[in-house]
PDB file of C-alpha atoms in Angstrom:
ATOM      1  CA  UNK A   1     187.138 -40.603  35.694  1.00  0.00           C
ATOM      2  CA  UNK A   2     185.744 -41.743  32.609  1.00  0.00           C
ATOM      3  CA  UNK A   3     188.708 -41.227  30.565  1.00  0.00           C
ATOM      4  CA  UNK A   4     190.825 -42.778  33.100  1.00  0.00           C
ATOM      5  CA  UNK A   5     188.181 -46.306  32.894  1.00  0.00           C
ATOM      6  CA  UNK A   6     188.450 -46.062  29.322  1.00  0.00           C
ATOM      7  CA  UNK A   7     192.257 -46.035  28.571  1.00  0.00           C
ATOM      8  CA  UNK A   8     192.214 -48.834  31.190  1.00  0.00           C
ATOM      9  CA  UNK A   9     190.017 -50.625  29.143  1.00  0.00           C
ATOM     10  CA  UNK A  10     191.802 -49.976  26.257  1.00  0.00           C
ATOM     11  CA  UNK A  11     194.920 -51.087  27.898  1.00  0.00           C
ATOM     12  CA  UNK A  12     193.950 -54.473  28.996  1.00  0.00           C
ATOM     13  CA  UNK A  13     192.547 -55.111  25.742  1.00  0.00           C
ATOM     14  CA  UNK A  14     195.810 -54.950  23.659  1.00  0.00           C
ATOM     15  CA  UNK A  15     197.993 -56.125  26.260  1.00  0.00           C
ATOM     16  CA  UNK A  16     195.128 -59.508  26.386  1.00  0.00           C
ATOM     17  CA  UNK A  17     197.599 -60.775  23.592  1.00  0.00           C
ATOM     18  CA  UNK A  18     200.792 -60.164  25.804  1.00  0.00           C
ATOM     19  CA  UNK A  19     198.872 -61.662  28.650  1.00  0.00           C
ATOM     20  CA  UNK A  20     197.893 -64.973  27.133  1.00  0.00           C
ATOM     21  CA  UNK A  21     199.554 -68.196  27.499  1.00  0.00           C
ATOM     22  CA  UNK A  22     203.092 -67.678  25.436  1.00  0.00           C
ATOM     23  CA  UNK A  23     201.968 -71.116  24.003  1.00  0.00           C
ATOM     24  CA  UNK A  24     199.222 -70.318  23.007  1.00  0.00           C
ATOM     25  CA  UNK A  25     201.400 -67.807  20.161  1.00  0.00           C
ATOM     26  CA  UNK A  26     204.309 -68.871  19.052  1.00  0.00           C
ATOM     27  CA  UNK A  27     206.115 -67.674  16.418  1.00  0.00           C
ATOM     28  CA  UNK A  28     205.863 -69.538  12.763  1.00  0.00           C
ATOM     29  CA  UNK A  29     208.610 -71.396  11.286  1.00  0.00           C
ATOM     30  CA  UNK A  30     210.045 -69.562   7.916  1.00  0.00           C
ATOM     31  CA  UNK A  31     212.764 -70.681   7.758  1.00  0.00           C
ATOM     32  CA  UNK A  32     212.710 -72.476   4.148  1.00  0.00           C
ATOM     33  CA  UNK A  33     215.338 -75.877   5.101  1.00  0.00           C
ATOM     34  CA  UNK A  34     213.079 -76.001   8.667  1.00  0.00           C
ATOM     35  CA  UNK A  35     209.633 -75.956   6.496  1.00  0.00           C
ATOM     36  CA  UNK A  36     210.586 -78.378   4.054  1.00  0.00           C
ATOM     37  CA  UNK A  37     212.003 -80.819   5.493  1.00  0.00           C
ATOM     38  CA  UNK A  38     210.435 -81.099   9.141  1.00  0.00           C
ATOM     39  CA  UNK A  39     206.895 -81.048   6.779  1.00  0.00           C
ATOM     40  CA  UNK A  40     207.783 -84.282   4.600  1.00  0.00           C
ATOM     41  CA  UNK A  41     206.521 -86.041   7.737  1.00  0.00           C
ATOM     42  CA  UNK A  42     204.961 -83.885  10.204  1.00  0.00           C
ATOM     43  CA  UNK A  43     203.996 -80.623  10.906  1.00  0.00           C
ATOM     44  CA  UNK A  44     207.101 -77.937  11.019  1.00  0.00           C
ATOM     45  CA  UNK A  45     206.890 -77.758  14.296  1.00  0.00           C
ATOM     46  CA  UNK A  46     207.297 -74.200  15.833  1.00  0.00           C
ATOM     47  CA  UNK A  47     210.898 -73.636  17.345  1.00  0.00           C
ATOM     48  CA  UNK A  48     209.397 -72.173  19.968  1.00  0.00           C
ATOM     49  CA  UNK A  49     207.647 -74.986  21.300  1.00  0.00           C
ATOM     50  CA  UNK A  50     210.791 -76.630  22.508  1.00  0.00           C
ATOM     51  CA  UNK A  51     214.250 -75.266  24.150  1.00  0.00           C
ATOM     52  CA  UNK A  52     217.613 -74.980  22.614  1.00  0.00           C
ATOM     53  CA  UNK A  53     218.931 -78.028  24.106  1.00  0.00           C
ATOM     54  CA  UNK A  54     215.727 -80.301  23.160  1.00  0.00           C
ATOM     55  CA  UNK A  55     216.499 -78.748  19.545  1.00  0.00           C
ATOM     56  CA  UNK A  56     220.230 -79.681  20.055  1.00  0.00           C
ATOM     57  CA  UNK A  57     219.287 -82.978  20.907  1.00  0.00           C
ATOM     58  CA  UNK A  58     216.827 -83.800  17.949  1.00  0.00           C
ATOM     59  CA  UNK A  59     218.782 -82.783  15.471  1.00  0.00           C
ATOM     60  CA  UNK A  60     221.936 -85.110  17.104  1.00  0.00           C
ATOM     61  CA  UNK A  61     219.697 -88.135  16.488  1.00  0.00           C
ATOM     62  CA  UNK A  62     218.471 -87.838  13.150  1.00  0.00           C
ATOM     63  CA  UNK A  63     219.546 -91.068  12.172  1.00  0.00           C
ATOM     64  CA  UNK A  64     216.598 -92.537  14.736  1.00  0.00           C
ATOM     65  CA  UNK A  65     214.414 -89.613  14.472  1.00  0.00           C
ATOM     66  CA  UNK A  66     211.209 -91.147  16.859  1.00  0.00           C
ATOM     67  CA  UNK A  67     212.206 -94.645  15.171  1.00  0.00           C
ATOM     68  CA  UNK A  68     212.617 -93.036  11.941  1.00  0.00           C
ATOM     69  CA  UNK A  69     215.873 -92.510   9.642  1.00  0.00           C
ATOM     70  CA  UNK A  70     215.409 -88.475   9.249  1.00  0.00           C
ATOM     71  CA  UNK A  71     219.091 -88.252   8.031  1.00  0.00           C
ATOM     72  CA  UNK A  72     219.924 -84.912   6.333  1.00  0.00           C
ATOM     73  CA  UNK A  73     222.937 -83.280   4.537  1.00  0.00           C
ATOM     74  CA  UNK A  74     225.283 -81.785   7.167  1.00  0.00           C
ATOM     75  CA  UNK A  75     224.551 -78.043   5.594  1.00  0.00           C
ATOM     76  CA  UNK A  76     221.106 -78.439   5.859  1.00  0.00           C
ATOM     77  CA  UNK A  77     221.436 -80.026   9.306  1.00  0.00           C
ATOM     78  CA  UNK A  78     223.377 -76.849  10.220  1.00  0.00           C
ATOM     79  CA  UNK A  79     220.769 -74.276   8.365  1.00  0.00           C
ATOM     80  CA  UNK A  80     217.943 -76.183  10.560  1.00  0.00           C
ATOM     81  CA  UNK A  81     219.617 -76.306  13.830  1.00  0.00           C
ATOM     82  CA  UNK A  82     220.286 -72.740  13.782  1.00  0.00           C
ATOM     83  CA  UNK A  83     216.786 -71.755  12.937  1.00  0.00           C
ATOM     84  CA  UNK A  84     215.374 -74.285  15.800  1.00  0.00           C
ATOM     85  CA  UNK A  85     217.752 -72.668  18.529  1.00  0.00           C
ATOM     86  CA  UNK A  86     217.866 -69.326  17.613  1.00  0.00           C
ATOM     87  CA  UNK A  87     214.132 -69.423  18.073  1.00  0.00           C
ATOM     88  CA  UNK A  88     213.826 -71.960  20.506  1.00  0.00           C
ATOM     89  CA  UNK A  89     211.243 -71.438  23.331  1.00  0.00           C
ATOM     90  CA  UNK A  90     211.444 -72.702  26.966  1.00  0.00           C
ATOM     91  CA  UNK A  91     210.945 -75.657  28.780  1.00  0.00           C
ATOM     92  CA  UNK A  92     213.056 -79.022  30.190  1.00  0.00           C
ATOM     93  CA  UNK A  93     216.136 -79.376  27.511  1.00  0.00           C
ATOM     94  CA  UNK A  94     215.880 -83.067  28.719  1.00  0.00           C
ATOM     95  CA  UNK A  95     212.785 -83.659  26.947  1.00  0.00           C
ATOM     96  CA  UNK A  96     212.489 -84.303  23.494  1.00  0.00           C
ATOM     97  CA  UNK A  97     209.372 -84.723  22.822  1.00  0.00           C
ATOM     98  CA  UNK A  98     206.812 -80.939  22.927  1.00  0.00           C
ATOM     99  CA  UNK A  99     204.010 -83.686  24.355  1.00  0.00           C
ATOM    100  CA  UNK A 100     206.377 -84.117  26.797  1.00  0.00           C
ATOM    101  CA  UNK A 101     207.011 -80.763  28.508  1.00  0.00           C
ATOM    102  CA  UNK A 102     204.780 -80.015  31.739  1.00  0.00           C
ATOM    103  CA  UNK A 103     203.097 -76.667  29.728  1.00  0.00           C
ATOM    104  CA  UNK A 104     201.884 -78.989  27.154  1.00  0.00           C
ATOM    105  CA  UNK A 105     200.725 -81.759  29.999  1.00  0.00           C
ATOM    106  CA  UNK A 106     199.185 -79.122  31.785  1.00  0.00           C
ATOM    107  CA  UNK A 107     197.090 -77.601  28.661  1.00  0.00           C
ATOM    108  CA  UNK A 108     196.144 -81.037  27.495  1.00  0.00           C
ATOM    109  CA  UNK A 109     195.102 -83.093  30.386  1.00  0.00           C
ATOM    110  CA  UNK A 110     192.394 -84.750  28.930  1.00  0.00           C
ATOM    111  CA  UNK A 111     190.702 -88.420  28.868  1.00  0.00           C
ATOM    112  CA  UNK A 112     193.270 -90.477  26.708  1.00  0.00           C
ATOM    113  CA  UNK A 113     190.014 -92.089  24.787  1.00  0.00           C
ATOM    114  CA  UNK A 114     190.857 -88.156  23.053  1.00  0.00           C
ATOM    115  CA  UNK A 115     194.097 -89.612  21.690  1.00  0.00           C
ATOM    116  CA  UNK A 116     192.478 -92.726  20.161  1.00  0.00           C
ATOM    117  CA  UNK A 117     189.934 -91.235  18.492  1.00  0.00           C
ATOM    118  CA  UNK A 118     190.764 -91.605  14.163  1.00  0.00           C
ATOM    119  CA  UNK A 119     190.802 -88.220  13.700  1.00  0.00           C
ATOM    120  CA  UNK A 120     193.530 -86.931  16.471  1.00  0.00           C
ATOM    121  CA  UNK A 121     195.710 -90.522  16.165  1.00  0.00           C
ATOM    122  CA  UNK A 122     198.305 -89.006  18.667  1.00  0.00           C
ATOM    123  CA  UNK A 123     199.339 -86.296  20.873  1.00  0.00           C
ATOM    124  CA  UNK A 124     201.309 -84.717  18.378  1.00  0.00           C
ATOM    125  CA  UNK A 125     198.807 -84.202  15.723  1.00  0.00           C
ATOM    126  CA  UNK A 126     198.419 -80.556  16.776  1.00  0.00           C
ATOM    127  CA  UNK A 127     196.376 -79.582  13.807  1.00  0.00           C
ATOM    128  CA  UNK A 128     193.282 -82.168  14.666  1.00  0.00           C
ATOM    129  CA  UNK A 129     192.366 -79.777  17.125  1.00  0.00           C
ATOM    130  CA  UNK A 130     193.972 -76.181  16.655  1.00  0.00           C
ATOM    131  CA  UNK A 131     193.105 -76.113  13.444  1.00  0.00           C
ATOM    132  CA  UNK A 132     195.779 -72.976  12.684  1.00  0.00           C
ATOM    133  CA  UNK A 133     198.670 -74.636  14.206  1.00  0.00           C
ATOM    134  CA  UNK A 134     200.774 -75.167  11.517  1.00  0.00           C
ATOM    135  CA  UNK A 135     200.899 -70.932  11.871  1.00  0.00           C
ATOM    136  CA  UNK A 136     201.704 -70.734  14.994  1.00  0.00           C
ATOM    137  CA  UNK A 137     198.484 -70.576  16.604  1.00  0.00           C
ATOM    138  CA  UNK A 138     197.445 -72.236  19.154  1.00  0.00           C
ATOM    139  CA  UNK A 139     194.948 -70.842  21.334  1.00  0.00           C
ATOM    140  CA  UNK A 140     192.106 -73.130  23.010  1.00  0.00           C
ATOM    141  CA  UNK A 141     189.565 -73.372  19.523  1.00  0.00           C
TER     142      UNK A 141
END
């Protein structure tokens, strides 16, 4: 019986990781074009975060990139779309925003006063409060 508690134990302790929220994990980017040139404004973020057609989408309106002109090279355009959709997560494919997408509402459904405060400056500073999310991790810190 003992045995039997103790691989159970053992069990549910390295499956936690398999059993916490898949955003909570995601993947990093390393793909060199993504990291580069997503980072000269922003955070690289994950591919995961969004789905193919959100990607698809994004990279289609570089010219007005969030009311920026985020224009790129049509090779690199090509080297970053495939990175984005080849690791591209879940979620609505009409969204185009990751702030946007009912996982991330749901997770972050805080007093907006949060988003106002200097430090955090908008929903999509991940980093002001998951301080590892720039690797990928983004688990409740």
């Amino acid at each position: 019986m003992r045995v039997v508690i103790g691989a159970t134990a053992a069990l549910l302790l390295i499956g936690g990781a398999a059993l916490a929220n898949e955003f909570e994990r995601v993947a990093p980017v390393t793909d060199a074009a993504t990291l580069k040139e997503c980072s000269e404004c922003h955070m690289a973020y994950q591919p995961g975060l969004l789905p193919a057609a959100s990607w698809n989408r994004i990279m289609d309106g570089l010219a007005d990139h969030f009311g920026e002109n985020a224009s790129l090279p049509a090779d690199t355009v090509a080297t970053i779309r495939a990175d984005l959709t080849r690791n591209a997560g879940r979620g609505d494919g009409q969204l185009l925003r990751i702030t946007n997408q009912r996982w991330w509402q749901r997770k972050h459904d805080f007093d907006p006063a949060i988003w106002k405060r200097p430090a955090v400056a908008s929903k999509g500073n991940c980093e002001a409060c998951h301080r590892e999310a720039a690797k990928g991790l983004y688990e409740d810190d």
